[in-house]
mmCIF file of C-alpha atoms in Angstrom:
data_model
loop_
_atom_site.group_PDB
_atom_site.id
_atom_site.type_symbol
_atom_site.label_atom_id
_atom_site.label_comp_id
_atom_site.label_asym_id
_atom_site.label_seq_id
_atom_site.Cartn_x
_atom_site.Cartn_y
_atom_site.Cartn_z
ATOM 1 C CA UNK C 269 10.059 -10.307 14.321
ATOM 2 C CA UNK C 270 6.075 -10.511 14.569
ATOM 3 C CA UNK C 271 5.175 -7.397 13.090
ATOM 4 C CA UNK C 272 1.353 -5.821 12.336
ATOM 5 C CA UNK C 273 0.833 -3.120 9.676
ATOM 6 C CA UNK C 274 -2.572 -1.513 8.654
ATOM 7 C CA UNK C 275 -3.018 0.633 6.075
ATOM 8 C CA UNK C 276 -6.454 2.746 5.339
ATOM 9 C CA UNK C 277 -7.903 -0.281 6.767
ATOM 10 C CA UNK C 278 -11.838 0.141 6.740
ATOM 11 C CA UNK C 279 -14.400 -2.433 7.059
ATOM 12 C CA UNK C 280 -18.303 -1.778 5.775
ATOM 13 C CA UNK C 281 -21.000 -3.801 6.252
ATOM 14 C CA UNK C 282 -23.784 -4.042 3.645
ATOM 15 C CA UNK C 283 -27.526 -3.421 5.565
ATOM 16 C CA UNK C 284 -29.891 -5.048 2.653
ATOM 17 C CA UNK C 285 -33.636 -3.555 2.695
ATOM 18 C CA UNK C 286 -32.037 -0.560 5.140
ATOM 19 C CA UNK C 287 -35.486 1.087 5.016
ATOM 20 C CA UNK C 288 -37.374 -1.074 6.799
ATOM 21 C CA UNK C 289 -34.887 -1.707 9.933
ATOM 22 C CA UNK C 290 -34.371 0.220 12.239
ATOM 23 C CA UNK C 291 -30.640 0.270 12.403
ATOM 24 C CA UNK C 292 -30.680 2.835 10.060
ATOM 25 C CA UNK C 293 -32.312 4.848 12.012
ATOM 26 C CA UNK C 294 -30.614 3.971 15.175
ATOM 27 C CA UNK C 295 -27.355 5.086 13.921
ATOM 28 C CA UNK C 296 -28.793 8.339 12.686
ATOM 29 C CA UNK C 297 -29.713 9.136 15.983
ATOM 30 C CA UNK C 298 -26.029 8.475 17.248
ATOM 31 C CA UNK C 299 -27.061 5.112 18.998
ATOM 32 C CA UNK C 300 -24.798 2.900 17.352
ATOM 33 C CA UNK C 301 -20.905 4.189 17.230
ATOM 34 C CA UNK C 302 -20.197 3.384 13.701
ATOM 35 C CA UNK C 303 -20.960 5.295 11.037
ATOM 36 C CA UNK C 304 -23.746 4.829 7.775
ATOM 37 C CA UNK C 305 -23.141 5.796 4.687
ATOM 38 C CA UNK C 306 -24.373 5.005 1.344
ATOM 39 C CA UNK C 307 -22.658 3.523 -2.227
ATOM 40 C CA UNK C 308 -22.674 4.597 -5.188
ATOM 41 C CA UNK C 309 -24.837 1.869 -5.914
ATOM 42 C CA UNK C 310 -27.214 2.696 -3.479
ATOM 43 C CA UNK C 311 -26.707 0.181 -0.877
ATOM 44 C CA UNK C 312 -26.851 1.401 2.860
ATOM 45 C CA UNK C 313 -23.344 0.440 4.525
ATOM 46 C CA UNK C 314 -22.337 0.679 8.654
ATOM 47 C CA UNK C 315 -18.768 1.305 8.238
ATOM 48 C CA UNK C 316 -17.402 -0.222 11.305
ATOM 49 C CA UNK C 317 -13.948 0.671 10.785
ATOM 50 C CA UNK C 318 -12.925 3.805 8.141
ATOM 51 C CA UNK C 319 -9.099 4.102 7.263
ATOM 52 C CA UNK C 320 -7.091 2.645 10.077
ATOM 53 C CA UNK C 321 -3.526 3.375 9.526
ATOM 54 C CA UNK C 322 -1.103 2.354 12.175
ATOM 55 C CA UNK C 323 2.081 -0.330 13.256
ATOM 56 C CA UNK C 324 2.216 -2.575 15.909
ATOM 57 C CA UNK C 325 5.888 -3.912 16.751
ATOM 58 C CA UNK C 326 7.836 -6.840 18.091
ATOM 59 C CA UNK C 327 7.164 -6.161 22.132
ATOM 60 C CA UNK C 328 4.588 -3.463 22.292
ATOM 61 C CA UNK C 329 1.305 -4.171 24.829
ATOM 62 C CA UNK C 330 -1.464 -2.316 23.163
ATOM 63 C CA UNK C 331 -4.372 -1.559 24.934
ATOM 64 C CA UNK C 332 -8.069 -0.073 22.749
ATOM 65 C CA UNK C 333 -10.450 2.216 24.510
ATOM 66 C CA UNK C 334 -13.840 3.313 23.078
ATOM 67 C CA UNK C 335 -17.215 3.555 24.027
ATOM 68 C CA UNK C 336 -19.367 0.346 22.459
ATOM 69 C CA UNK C 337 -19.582 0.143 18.953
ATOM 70 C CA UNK C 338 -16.344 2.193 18.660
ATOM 71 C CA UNK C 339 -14.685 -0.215 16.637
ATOM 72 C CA UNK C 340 -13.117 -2.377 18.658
ATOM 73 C CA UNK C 341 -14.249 -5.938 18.424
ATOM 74 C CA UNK C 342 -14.188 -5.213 14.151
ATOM 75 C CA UNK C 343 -10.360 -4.133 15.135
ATOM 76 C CA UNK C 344 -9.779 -7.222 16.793
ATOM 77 C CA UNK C 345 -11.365 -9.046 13.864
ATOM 78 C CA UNK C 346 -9.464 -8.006 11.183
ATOM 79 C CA UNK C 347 -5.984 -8.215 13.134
ATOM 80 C CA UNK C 348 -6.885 -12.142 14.375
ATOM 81 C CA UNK C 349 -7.655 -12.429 10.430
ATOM 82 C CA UNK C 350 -11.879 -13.129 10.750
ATOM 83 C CA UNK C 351 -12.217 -10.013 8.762
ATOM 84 C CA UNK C 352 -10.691 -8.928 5.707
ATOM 85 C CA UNK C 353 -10.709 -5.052 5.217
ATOM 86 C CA UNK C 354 -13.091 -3.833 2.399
ATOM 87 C CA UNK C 355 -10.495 -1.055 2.341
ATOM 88 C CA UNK C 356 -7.230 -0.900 2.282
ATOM 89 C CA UNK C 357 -4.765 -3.604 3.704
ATOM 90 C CA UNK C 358 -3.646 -5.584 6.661
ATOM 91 C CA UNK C 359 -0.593 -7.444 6.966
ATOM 92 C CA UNK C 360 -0.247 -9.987 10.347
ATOM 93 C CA UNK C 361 3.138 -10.765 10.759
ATOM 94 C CA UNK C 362 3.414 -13.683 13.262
ATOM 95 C CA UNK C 363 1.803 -16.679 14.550
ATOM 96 C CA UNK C 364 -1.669 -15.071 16.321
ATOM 97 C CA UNK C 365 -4.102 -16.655 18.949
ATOM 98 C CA UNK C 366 -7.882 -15.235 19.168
ATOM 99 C CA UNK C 367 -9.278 -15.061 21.931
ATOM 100 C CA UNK C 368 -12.000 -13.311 21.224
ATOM 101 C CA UNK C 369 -14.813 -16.413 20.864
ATOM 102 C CA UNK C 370 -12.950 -19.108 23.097
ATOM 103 C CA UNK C 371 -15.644 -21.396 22.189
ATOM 104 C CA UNK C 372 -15.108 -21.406 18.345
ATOM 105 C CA UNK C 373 -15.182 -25.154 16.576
ATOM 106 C CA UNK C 374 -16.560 -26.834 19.962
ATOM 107 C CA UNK C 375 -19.393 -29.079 19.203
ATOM 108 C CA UNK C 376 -21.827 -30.331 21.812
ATOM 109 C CA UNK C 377 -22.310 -33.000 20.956
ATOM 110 C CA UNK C 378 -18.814 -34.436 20.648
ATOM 111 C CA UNK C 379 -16.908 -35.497 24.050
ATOM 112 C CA UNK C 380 -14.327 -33.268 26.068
ATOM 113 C CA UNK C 381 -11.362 -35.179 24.568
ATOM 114 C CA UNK C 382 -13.072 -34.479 20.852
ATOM 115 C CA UNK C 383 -13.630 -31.275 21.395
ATOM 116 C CA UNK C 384 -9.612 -30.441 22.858
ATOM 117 C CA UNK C 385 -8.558 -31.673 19.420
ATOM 118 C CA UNK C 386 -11.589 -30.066 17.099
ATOM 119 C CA UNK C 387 -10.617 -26.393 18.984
ATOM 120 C CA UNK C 388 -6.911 -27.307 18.249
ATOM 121 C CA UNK C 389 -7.483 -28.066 14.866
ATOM 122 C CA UNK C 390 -9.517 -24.345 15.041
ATOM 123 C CA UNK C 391 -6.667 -22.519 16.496
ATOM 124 C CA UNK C 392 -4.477 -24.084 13.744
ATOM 125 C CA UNK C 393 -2.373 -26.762 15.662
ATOM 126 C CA UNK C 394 -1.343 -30.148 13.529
ATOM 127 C CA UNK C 395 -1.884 -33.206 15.064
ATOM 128 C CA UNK C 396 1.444 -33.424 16.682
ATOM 129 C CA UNK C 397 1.424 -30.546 18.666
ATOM 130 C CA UNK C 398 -2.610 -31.747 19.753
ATOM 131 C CA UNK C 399 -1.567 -34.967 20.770
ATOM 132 C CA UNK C 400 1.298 -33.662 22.597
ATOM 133 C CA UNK C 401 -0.928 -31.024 24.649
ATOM 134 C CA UNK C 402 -3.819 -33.211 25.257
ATOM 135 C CA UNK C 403 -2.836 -34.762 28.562
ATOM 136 C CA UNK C 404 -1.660 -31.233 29.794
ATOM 137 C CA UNK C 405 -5.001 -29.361 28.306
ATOM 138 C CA UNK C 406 -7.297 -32.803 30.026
ATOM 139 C CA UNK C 407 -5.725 -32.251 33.448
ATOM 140 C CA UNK C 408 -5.992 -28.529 33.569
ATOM 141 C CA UNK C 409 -9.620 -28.538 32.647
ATOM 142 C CA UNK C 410 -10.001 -30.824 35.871
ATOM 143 C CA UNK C 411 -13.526 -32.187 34.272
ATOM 144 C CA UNK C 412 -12.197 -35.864 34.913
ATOM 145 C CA UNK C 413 -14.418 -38.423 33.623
ATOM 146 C CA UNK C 414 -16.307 -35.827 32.389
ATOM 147 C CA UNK C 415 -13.965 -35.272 29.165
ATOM 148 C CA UNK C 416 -15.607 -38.671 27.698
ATOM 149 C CA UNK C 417 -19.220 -37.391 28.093
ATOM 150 C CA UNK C 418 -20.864 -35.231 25.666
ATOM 151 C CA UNK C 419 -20.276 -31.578 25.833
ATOM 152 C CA UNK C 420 -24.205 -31.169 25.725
ATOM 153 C CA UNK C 421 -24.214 -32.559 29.044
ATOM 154 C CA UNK C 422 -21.525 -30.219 30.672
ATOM 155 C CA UNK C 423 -22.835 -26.926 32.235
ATOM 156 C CA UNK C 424 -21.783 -23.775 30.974
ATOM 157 C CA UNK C 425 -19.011 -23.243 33.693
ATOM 158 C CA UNK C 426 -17.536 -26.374 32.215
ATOM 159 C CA UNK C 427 -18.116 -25.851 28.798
ATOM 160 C CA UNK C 428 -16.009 -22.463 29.272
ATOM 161 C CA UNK C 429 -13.648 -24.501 31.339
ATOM 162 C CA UNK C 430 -12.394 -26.666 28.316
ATOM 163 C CA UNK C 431 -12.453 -24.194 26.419
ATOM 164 C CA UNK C 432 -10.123 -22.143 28.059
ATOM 165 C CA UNK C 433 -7.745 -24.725 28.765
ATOM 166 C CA UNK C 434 -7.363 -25.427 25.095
ATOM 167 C CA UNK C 435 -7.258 -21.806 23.688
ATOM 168 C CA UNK C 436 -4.397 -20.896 26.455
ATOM 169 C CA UNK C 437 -2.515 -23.836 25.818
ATOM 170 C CA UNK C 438 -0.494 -22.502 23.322
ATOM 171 C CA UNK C 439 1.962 -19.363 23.267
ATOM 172 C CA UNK C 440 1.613 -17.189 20.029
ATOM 173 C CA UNK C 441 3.645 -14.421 18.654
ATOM 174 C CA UNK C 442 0.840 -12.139 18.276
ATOM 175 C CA UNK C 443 -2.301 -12.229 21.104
ATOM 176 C CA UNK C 444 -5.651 -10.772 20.615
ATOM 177 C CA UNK C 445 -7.936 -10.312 23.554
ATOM 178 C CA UNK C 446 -11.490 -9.166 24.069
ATOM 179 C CA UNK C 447 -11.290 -8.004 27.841
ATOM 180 C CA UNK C 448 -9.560 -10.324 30.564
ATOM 181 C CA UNK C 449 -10.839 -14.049 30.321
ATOM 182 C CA UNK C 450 -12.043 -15.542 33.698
ATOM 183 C CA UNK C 451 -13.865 -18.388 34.295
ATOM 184 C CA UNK C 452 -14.860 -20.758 37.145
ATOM 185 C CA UNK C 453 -14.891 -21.085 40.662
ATOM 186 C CA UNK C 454 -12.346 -19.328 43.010
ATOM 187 C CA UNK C 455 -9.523 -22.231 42.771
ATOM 188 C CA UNK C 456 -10.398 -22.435 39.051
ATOM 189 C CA UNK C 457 -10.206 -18.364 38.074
ATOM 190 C CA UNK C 458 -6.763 -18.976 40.124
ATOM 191 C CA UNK C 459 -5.169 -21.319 38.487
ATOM 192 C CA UNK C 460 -6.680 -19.466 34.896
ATOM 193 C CA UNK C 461 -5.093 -15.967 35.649
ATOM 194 C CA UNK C 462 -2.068 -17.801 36.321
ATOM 195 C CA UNK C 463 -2.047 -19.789 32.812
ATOM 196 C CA UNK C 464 -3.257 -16.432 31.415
ATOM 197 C CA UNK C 465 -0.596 -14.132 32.948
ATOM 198 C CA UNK C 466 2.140 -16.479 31.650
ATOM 199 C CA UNK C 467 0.392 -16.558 27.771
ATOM 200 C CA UNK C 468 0.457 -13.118 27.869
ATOM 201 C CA UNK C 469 4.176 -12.414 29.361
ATOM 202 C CA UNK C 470 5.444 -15.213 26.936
ATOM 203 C CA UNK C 471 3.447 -13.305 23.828
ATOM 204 C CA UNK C 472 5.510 -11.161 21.472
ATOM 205 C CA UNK C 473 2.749 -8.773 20.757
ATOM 206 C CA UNK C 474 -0.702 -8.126 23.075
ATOM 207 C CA UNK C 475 -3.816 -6.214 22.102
ATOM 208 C CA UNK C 476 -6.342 -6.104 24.271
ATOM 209 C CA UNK C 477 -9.643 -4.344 24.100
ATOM 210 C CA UNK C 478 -11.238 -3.462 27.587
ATOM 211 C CA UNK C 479 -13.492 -1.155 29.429
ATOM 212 C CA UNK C 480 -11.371 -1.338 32.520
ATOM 213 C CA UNK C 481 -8.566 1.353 32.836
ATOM 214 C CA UNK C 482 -7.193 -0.093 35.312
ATOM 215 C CA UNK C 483 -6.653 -3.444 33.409
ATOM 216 C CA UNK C 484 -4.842 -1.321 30.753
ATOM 217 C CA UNK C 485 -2.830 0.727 32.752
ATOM 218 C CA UNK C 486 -1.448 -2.796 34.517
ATOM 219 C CA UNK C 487 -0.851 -4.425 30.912
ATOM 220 C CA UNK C 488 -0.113 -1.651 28.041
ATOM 221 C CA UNK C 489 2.748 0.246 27.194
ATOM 222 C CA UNK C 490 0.431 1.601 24.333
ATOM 223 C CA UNK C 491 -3.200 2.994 24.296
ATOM 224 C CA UNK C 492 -5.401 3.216 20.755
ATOM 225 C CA UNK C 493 -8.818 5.014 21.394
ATOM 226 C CA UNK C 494 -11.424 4.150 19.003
ATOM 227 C CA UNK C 495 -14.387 6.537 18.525
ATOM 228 C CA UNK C 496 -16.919 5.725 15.487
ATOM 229 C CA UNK C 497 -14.369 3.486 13.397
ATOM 230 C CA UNK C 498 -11.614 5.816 13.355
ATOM 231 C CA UNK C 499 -8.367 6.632 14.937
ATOM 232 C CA UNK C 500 -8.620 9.443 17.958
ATOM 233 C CA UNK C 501 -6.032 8.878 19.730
ATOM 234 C CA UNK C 502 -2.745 7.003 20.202
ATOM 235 C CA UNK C 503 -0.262 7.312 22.724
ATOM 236 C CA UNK C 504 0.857 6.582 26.118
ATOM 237 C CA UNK C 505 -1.650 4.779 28.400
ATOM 238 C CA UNK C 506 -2.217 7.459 31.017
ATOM 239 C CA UNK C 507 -1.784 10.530 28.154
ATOM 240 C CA UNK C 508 -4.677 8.632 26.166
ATOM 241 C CA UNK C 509 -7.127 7.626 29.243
ATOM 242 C CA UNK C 510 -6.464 10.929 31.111
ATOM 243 C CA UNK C 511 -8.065 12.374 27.912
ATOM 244 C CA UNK C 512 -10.868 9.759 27.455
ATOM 245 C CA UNK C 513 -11.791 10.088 30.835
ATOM 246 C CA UNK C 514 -11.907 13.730 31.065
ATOM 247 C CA UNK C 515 -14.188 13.614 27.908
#
C-alpha cells in the first residue's frame, strides 16, 4: 500500500553574503514565515521546514493550511521528491505525480506532439505508456494542428492547456497538488475539473495545499497546518480550520 513517512524532516537553505540582502532582515522582522538561523560555521540558513514528523496512509485526503511562507510548497517538495531533507528522512512509498509546476520539461521551442512526450518522459512514463497516451493526451488538449507548431508560438492559455492534458493523464498512487488546477475557457475548465476530479478519486493518497477552506473541507479527510516550518496542528478538517480561522 502507498505509504508516506517523515521523520524530523527539516529543510535549510544556505543565504551566501546574508549581510548585504535584505532577506535577512525581512525575516527578522517576521515578513517571511520561515525561520533564520545560523551554523556553526557561520553561514546564515532560512529553515523552511524544521523537524516534520508525521504518516500519511493508503486512502487518507490531506489537506495543508498556513499563511505564505508557512512551509507548504517546501512540504510539497520534499514529498513529490524535488527536495531532499537536510534533516532527517523521508520515505515515499508509491508511484507520485507533481503537480506542483505543470509546465516542468516543456520546451518552446519543440512542437505540441514533442513536448506530450518530453513532459512524459518528466513525469517518468517509458515510451510505451507515452505512445499509448498520446492520441488521448492530443485530442484532449483540442490545439489541433496546433500540436505540430512550435510551443513558442502557442499563447499561454495553450501552453497551460498541453500541459495539463499531459500531467493529468496518468493516475498515481500518491498525488501532490499546489491549490486546484484550472485552466482555459469555460468548455475547457469543464472538461479539466472533470479529468481532474477523476485523477484525484482514482489516487490512493492526495495532498493538497490551498488557501481555500472550502476546497479542503470538499476534498480532505485530514488537515496539517503549517506555521513557520513546523507542525501546529493536525487533525480533522473542521477541528483544524475552526482553529486557524479563529486565530
Amino acid at each position: 500500500m502507498p505509504k508516506i513517512t517523515l521523520r524530523n524532516a527539516s529543510v535549510d537553505f544556505p543565504v551566501f553574503d546574508a549581510s548585504a540582502r535584505s532577506l535577512k532582515k525581512a525575516v527578522f522582522r517576521g515578513m517571511v514565515g520561515a525561520t533564520i538561523a545560523q551554523r556553526a560555521d557561520g553561514h546564515v540558513i532560512v529553515r523552511g521546514l524544521e523537524n516534520i514528523t508525521l504518516e500519511i496512509d493508503h486512502g487518507e485526503r490531506i489537506g495543508l493550511i498556513g499563511h505564505n511562507g508557512a512551509g507548504k510548497t517546501t512540504l510539497l517538495r520534499v514529498l513529490s521528491g524535488i527536495f531532499e531533507p537536510t534533516g532527517g528522512y523521508a520515505i515515499i512509498d508509491g508511484n507520485c505525480v507533481s503537480l506542483i509546476n505543470i509546465s516542468l520539461g516543456i520546451d518552446p521551442e519543440a512542437t505540441g506532439r514533442e513536448n506530450i512526450r518530453l513532459r512524459g518522459v518528466m513525469m517518468g512514463m517509458s515510451a510505451r505508456e507515452i505512445a499509448a497516451r498520446s492520441e488521448d493526451i492530443a485530442e484532449f488538449t483540442g490545439l489541433g494542428e496546433f500540436l505540430d507548431m512550435p510551443l513558442r508560438t502557442y499563447s499561454s492559455g495553450m501552453q497551460l492547456r498541453l500541459a495539463f492534458a499531459v500531467s493529468t493523464s496518468v493516475v498515481p498512487e500518491i498525488l501532490i497538488m499546489d491549490e486546484w488546477l484550472s485552466t482555459g475557457d469555460a468548455e475547457f475548465q469543464q472538461r479539466a475539473n472533470e479529468r481532474l476530479r477523476a485523477v484525484v478519486d482514482s489516487s490512493s493518497i492526495l495532498v493538497l495545499a490551498s488557501h481555500s477552506a472550502k476546497l479542503i473541507r470538499e476534498n480532505c479527510t485530514r488537515v496539517i497546518w503549517l506555521e513557520k516550518g513546523r507542525v501546529r496542528m493536525d487533525g480533522t478538517p473542521e477541528g483544524v480550520l475552526r482553529a486557524y480561522e479563529s486565530q
